[in-house]
Short mmCIF file of C-alpha atoms and ligand atoms in Angstrom, two decimals:
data_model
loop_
_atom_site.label_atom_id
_atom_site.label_comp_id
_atom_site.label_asym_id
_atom_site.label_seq_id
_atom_site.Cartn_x
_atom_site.Cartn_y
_atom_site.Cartn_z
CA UNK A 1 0.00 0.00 0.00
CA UNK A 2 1.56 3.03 -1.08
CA UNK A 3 -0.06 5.23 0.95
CA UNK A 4 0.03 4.80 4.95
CA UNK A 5 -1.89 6.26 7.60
CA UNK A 6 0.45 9.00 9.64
CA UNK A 7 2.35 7.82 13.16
CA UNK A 8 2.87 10.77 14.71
CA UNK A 9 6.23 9.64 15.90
CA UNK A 10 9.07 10.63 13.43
CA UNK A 11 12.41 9.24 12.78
CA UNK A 12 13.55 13.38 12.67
CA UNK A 13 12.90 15.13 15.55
CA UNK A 14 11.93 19.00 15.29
CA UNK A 15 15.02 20.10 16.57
CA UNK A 16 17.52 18.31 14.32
CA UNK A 17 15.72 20.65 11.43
CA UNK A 18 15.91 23.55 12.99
CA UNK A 19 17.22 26.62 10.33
CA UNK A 20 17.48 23.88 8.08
CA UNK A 21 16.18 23.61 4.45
CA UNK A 22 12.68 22.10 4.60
CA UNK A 23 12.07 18.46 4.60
CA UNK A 24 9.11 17.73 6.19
CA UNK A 25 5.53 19.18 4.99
CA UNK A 26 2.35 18.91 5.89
CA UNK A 27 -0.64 20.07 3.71
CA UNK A 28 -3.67 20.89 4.41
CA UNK A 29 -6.53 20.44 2.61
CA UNK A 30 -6.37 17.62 -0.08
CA UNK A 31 -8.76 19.08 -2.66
CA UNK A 32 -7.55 20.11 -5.88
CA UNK A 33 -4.60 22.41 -4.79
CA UNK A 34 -3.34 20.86 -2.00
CA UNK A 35 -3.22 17.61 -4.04
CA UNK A 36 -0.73 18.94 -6.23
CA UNK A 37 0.98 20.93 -3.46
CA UNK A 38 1.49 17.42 -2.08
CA UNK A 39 2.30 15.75 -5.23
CA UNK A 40 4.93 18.22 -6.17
CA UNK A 41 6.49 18.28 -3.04
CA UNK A 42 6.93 14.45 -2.63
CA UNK A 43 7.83 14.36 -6.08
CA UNK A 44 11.22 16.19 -5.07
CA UNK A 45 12.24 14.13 -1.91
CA UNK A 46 10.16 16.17 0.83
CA UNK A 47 8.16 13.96 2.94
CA UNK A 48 4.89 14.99 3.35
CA UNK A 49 1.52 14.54 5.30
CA UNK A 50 -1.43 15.51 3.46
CA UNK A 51 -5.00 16.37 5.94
CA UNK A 52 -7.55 16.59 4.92
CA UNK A 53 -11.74 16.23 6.64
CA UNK A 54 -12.35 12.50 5.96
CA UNK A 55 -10.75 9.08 4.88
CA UNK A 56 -12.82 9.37 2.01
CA UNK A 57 -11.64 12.79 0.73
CA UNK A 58 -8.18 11.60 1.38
CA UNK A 59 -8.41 8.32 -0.87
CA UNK A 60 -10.00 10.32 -3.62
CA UNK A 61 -6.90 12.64 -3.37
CA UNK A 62 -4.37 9.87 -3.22
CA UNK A 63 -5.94 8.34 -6.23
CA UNK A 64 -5.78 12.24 -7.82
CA UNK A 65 -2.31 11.79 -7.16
CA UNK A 66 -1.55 8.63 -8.71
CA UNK A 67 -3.60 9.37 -11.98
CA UNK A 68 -1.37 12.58 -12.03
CA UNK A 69 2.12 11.12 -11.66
CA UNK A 70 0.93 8.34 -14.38
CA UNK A 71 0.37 11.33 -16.91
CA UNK A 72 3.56 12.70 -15.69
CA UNK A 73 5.90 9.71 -16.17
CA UNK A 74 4.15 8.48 -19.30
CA UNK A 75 6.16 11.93 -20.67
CA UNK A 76 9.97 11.86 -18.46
CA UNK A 77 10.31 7.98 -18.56
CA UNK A 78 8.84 7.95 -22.06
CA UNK A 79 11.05 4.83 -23.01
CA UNK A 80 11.64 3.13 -19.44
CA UNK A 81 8.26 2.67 -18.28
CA UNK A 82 9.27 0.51 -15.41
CA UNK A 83 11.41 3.25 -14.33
CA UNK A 84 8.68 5.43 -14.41
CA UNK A 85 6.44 2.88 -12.36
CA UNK A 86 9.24 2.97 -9.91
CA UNK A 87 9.33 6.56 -9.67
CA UNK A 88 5.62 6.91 -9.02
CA UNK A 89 5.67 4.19 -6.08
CA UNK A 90 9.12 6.46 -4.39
CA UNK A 91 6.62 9.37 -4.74
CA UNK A 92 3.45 8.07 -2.95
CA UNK A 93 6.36 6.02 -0.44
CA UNK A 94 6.64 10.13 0.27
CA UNK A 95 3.27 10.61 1.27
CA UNK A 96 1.51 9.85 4.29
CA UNK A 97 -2.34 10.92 5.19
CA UNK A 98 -4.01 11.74 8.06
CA UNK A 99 -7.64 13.71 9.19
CA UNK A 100 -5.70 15.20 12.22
CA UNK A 101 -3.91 18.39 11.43
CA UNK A 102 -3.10 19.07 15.19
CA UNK A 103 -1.47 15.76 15.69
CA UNK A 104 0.29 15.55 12.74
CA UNK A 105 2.14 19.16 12.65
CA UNK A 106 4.77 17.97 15.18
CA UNK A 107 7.85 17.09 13.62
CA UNK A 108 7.31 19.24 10.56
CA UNK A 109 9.41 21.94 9.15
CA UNK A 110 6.35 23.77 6.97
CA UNK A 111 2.39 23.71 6.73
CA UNK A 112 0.89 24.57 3.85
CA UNK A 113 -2.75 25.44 3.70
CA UNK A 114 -4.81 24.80 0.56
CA UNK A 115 -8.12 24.91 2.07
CA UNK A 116 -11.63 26.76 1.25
CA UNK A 117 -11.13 30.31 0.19
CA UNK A 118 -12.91 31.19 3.96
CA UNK A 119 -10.92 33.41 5.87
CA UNK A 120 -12.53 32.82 9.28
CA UNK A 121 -11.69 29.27 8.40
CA UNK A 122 -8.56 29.87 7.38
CA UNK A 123 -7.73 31.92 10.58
CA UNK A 124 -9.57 28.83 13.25
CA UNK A 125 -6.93 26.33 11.27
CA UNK A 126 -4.23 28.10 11.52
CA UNK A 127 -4.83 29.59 15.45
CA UNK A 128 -5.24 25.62 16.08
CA UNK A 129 -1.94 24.40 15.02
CA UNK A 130 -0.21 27.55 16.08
CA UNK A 131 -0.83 26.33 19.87
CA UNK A 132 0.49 22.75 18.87
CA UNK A 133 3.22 23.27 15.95
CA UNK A 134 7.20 23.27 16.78
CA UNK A 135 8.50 27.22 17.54
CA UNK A 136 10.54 26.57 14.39
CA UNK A 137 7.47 25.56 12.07
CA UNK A 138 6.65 28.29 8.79
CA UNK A 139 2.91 28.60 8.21
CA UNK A 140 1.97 29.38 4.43
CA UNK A 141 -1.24 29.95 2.84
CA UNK A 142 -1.99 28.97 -0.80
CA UNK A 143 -4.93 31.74 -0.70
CA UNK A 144 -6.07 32.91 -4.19
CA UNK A 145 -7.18 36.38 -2.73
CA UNK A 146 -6.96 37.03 1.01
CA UNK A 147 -4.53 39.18 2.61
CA UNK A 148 -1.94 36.53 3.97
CA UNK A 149 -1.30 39.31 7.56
CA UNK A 150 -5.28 38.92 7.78
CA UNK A 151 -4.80 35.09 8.05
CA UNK A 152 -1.38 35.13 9.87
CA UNK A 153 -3.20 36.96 12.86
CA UNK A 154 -4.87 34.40 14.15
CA UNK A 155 -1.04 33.11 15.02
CA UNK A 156 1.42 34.35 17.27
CA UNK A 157 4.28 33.65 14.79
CA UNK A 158 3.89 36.52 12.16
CA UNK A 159 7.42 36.03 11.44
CA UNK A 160 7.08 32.80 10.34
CA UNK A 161 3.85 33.03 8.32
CA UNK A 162 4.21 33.88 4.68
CA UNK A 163 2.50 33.47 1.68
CA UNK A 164 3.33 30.55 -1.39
CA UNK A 165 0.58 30.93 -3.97
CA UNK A 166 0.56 28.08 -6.81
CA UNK A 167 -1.62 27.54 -9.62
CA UNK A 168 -3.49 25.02 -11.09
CA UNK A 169 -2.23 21.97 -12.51
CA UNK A 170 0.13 22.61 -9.76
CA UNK A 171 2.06 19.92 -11.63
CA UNK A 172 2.63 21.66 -14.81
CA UNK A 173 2.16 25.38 -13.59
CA UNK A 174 6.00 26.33 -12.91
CA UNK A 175 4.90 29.98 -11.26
CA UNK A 176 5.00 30.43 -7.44
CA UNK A 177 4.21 33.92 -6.17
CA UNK A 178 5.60 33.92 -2.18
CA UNK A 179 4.39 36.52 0.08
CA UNK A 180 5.81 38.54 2.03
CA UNK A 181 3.49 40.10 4.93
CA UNK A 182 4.51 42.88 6.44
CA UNK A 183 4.87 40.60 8.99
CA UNK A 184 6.90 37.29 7.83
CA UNK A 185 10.56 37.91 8.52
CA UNK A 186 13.69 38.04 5.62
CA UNK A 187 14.27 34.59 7.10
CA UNK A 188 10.82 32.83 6.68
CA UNK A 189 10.49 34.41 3.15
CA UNK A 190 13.61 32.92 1.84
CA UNK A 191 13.05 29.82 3.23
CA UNK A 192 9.89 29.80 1.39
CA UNK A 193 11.73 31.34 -1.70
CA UNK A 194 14.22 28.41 -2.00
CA UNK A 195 11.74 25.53 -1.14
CA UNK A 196 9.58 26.73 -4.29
CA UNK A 197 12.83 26.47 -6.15
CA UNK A 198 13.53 23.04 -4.42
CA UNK A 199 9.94 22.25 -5.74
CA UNK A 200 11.43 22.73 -9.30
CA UNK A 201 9.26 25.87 -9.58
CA UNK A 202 10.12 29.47 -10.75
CA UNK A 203 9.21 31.88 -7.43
CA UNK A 204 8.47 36.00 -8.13
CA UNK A 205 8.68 37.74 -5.04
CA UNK A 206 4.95 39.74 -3.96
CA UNK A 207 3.96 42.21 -1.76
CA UNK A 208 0.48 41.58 0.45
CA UNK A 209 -1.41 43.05 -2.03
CA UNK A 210 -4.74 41.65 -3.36
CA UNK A 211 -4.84 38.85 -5.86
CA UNK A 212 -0.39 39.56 -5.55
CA UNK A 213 0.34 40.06 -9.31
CA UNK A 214 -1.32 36.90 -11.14
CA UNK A 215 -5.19 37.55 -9.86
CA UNK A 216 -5.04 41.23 -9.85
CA UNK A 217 -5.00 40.94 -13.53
CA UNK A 218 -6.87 37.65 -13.72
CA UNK A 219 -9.66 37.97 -11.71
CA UNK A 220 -11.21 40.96 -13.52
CA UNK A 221 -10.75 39.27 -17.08
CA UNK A 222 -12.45 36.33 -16.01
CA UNK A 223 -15.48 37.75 -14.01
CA UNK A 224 -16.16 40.59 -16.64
CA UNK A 225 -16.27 37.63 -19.73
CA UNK A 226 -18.78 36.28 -17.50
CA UNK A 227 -20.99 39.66 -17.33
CA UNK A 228 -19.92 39.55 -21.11
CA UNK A 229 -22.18 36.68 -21.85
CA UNK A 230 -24.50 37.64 -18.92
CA UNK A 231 -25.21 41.32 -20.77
CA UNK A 232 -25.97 38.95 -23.98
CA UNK A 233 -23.11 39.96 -25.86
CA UNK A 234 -21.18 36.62 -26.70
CA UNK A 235 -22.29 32.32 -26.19
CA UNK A 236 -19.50 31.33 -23.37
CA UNK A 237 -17.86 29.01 -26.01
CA UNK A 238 -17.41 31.74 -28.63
CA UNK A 239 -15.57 33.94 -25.92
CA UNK A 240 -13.56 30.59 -25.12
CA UNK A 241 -12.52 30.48 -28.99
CA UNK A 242 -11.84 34.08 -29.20
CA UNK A 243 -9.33 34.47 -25.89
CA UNK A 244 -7.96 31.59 -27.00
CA UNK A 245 -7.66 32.25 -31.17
CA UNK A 246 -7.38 36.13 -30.44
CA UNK A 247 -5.29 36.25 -27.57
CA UNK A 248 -3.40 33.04 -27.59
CA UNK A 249 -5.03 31.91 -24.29
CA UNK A 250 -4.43 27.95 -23.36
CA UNK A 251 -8.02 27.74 -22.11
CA UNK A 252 -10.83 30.07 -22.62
CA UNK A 253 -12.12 32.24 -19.58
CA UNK A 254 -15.51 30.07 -18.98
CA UNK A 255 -13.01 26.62 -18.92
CA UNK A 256 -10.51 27.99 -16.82
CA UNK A 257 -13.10 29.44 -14.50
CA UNK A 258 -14.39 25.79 -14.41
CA UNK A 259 -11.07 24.49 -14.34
CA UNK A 260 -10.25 26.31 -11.22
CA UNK A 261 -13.81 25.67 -9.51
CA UNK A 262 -16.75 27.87 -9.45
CA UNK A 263 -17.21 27.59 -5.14
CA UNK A 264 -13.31 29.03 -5.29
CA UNK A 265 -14.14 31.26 -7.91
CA UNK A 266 -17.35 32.60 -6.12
CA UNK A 267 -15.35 32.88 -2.81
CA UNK A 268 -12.91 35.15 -4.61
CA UNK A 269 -15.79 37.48 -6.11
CA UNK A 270 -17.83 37.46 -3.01
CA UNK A 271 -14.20 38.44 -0.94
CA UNK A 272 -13.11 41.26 -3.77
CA UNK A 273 -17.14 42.63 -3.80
CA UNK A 274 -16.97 43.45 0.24
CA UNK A 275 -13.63 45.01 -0.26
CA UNK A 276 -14.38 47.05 -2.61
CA UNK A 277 -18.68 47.17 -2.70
CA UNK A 278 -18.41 50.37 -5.39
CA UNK A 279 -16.91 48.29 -7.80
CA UNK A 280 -19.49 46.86 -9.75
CA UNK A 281 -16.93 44.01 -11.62
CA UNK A 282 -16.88 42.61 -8.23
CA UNK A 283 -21.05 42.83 -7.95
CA UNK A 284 -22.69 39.50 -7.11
CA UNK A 285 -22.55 37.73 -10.61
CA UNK A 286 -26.57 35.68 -11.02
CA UNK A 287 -24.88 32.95 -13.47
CA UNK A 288 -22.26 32.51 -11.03
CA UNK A 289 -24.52 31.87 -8.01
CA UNK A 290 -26.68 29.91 -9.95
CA UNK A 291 -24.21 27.36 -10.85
CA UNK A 292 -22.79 27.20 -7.20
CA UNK A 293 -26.16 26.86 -5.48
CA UNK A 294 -27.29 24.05 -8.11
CA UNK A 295 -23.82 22.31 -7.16
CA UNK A 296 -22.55 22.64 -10.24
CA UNK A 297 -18.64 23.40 -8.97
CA UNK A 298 -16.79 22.62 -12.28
CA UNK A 299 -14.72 20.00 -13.45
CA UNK A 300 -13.99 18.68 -10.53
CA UNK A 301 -17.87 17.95 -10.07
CA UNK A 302 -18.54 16.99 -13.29
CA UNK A 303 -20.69 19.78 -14.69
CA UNK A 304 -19.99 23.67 -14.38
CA UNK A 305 -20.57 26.39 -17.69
CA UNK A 306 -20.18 22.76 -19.16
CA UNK A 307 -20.75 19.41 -18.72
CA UNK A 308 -17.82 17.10 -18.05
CA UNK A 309 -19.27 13.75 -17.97
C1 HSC B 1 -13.38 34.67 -10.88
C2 HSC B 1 -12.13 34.35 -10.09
C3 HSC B 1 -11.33 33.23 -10.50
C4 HSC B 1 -9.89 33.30 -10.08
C5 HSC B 1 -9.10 32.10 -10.21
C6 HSC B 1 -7.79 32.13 -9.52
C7 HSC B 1 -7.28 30.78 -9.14
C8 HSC B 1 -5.88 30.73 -8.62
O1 HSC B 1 -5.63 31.47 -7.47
C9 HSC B 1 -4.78 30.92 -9.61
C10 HSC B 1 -4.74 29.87 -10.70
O2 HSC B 1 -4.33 28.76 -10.52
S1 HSC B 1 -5.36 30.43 -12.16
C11 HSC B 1 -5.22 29.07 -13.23
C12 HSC B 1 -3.88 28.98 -13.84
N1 HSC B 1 -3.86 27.90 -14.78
C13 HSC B 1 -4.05 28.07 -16.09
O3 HSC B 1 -4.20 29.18 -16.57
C14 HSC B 1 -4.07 26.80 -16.87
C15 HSC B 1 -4.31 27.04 -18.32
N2 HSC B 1 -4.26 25.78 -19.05
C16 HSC B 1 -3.08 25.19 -19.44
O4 HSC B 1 -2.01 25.71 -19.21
C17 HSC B 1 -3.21 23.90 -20.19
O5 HSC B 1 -4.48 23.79 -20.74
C18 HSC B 1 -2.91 22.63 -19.31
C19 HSC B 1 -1.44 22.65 -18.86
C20 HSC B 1 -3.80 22.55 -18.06
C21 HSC B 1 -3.17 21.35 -20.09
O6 HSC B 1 -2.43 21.30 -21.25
P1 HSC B 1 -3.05 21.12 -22.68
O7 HSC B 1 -1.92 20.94 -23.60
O8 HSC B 1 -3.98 22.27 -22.90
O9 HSC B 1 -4.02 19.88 -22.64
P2 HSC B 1 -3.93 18.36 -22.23
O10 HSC B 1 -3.86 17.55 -23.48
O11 HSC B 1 -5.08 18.14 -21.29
O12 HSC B 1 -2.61 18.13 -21.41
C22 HSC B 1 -1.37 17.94 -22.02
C23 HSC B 1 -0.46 17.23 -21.08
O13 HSC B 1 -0.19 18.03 -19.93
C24 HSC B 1 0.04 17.16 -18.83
N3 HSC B 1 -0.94 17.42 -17.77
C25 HSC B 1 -2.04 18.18 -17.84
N4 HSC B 1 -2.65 18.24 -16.65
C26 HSC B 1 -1.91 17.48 -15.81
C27 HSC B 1 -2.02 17.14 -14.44
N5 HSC B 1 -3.02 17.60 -13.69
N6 HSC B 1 -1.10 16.34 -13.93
C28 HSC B 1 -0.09 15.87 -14.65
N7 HSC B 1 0.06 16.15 -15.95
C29 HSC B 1 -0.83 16.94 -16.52
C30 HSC B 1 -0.07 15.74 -19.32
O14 HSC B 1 1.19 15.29 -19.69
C31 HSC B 1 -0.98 15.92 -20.53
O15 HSC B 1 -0.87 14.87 -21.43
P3 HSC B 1 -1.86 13.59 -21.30
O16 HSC B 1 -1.39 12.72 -22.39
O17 HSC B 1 -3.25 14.12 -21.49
O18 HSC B 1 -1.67 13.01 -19.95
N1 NAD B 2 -8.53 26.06 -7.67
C1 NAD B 2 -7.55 26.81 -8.07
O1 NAD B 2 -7.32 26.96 -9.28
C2 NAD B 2 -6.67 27.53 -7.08
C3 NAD B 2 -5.43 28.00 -7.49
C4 NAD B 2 -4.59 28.64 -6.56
C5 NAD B 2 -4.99 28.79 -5.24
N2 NAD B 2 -6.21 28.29 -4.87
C6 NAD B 2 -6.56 28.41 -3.45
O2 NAD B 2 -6.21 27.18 -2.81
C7 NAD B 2 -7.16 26.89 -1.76
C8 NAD B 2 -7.80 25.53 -2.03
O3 NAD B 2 -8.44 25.56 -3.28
P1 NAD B 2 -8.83 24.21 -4.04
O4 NAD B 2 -9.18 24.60 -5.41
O5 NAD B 2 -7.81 23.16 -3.79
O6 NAD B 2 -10.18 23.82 -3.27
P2 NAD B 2 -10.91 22.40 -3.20
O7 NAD B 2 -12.33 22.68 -2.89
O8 NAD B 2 -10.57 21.58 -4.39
O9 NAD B 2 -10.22 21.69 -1.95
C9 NAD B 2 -10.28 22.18 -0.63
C10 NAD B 2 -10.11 20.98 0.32
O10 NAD B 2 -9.95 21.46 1.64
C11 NAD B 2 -10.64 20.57 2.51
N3 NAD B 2 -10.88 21.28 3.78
C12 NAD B 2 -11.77 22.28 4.01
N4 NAD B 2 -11.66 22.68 5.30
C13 NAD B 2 -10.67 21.93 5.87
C14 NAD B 2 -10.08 21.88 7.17
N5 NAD B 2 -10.47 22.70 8.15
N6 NAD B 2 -9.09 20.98 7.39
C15 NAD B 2 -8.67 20.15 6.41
N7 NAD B 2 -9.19 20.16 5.17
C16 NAD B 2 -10.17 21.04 4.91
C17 NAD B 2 -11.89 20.20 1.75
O11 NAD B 2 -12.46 19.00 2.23
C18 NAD B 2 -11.34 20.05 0.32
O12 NAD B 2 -10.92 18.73 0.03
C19 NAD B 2 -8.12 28.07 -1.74
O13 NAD B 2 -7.65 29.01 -0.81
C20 NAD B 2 -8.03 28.62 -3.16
O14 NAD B 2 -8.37 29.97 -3.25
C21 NAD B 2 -7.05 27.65 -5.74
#
């Protein structure tokens, strides 16, 4: 069985990692993010524990995993497939799982949450392990759109809270924009700067700003396409073909909107429209609701702007 439930006794104590490079991760949240997070991470030697609310979740992630690694080493061990078999065993080997965040945070050197886009859930995580984790333990958040010092204050350890943002097919996405709070000290955001580059990933450097660089300019292309087609002005696959004939786009805004899920998406919205309640991009969108309240998350639930199944 290639994937084990956690022991929380380690062979590496916390202190023997102390001010060392990272080695030992724990994610949080083994949805669609933190699946890759974990894959990624295990992938390039770290050992990781992935959380996540029930066994059931978690064995729907693992298999996530697997599928993904498959697609991966059908590509880099193109002609040595039993290479590439025993690659994708040494990966999962990585990976442990477990529905206990608190219990499992002790020996680890990072946690990185990839949970709903909530911050009030967000901030009860992370004030949870804070009371429980090793002094020496970074907390990152893989938030899309909250301000990483409004999560990190539900901590005592702004120092060592930063941001790590990755995007989806964490995979084959090689950006990483990490954080730096006005909080998170030169030493956490480094640390965080070289264990993106450890991941195999390309980091740019961000200020706590919202949506950093990538969703400041994101978020308003893909919400307005959608009040495009809401005002009448354009069928959602005719904008897909144009942003992605016209402007050279790898998916179309309504298929990367249900690529990335529409509950995230609607979180993001919903967060940017409070901020910001005069700005009518950010205006409750009825499509957008719609879909959400009918269940209708996506890709990852089978039907979204389209049907999947
Ligand atoms: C309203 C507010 C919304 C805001 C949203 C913000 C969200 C967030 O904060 C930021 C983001 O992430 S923004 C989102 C940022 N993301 C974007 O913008 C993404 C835009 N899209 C793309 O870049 C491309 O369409 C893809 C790379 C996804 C697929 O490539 P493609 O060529 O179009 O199509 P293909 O034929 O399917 O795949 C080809 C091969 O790729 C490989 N592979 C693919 N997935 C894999 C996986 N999961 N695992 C492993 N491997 C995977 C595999 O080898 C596969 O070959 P296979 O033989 O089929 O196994
Ligand atoms: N989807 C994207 O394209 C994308 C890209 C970059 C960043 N993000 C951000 O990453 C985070 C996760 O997004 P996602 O798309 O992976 O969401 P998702 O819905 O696919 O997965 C979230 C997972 O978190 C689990 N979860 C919720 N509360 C939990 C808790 N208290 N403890 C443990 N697990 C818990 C859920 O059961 C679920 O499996 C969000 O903050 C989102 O904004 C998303």
């Amino acid at each position: 069985m290639a994937f084990f439930t956690h022991h929380i006794t380690r062979a590496l104590s916390s202190s023997t990692v102390r001010n060392a490079a990272i080695k030992h991760v724990t994610v949080i949240g083994g949805g669609l993010m933190g699946s890759g997070i974990a894959q990624v991470a295990a992938a390039t030697g770290h050992s990781v524990v992935l959380v996540d609310t029930s066994e059931d979740i978690l064995k729907k992630s693992t298999k996530g995993i697997e599928g993904s690694l498959k697609r991966v080493v059908k590509k880099k061990f193109a002609d040595k497939p039993e290479a590439g078999e025993e690659f994708v065993q040494k990966v999962l080997k990585n990976i442990s799982t477990s529905t206990d965040a608190a219990s499992v945070v002790q020996g680890t050197d990072l946690v990185v949450e990839a949970i709903a886009e909530n911050l009030k859930v967000k901030q009860s995580l992370f004030s949870t392990l804070d009371k429980v984790a090793p002094e020496h333990t970074i907390f990152a958040s893989n938030t899309s759109s909250l301000p990483i010092a409004d999560i990190a204050v539900s901590t005592a350890r702004l120092d060592r809270f930063g941001g790590i943002h990755f995007f989806n097919p964490v995979p084959m996405m090689k950006l990483v924009e990490v954080i730096q709070a006005p909080g998170t000290s030169q030493e956490t955001f480094n640390a965080l700067l070289d264990f993106s580059k450890a991941l195999g990933k390309h980091p740019v450097s961000c200020k706590d700003t919202p949506g950093f660089i990538v969703n400041r300019l994101l978020v308003p292309y893909l919400i307005e396409a959608v009040r495009l087609h809401e005002r009448g002005h354009g069928s959602k696959e005719d904008i897909d073909v144009a942003m992605k004939l016209g402007a050279g786009y790898p998916m179309g805004p309504f298929e990367l909107l249900d690529y990335v899920g529409l509950d995230t998406s609607k979180f993001i919205v919903d967060g940017w429209y409070q901020m910001e309640p005069e700005n009518p991009l950010f205006s409750p969108s009825p499509l957008l609701n719609k879909l959400v309240s009918e269940g209708k998350l996506g890709k990852k639930t089978g039907e979204g702007f389209y049907k999947y199944k």
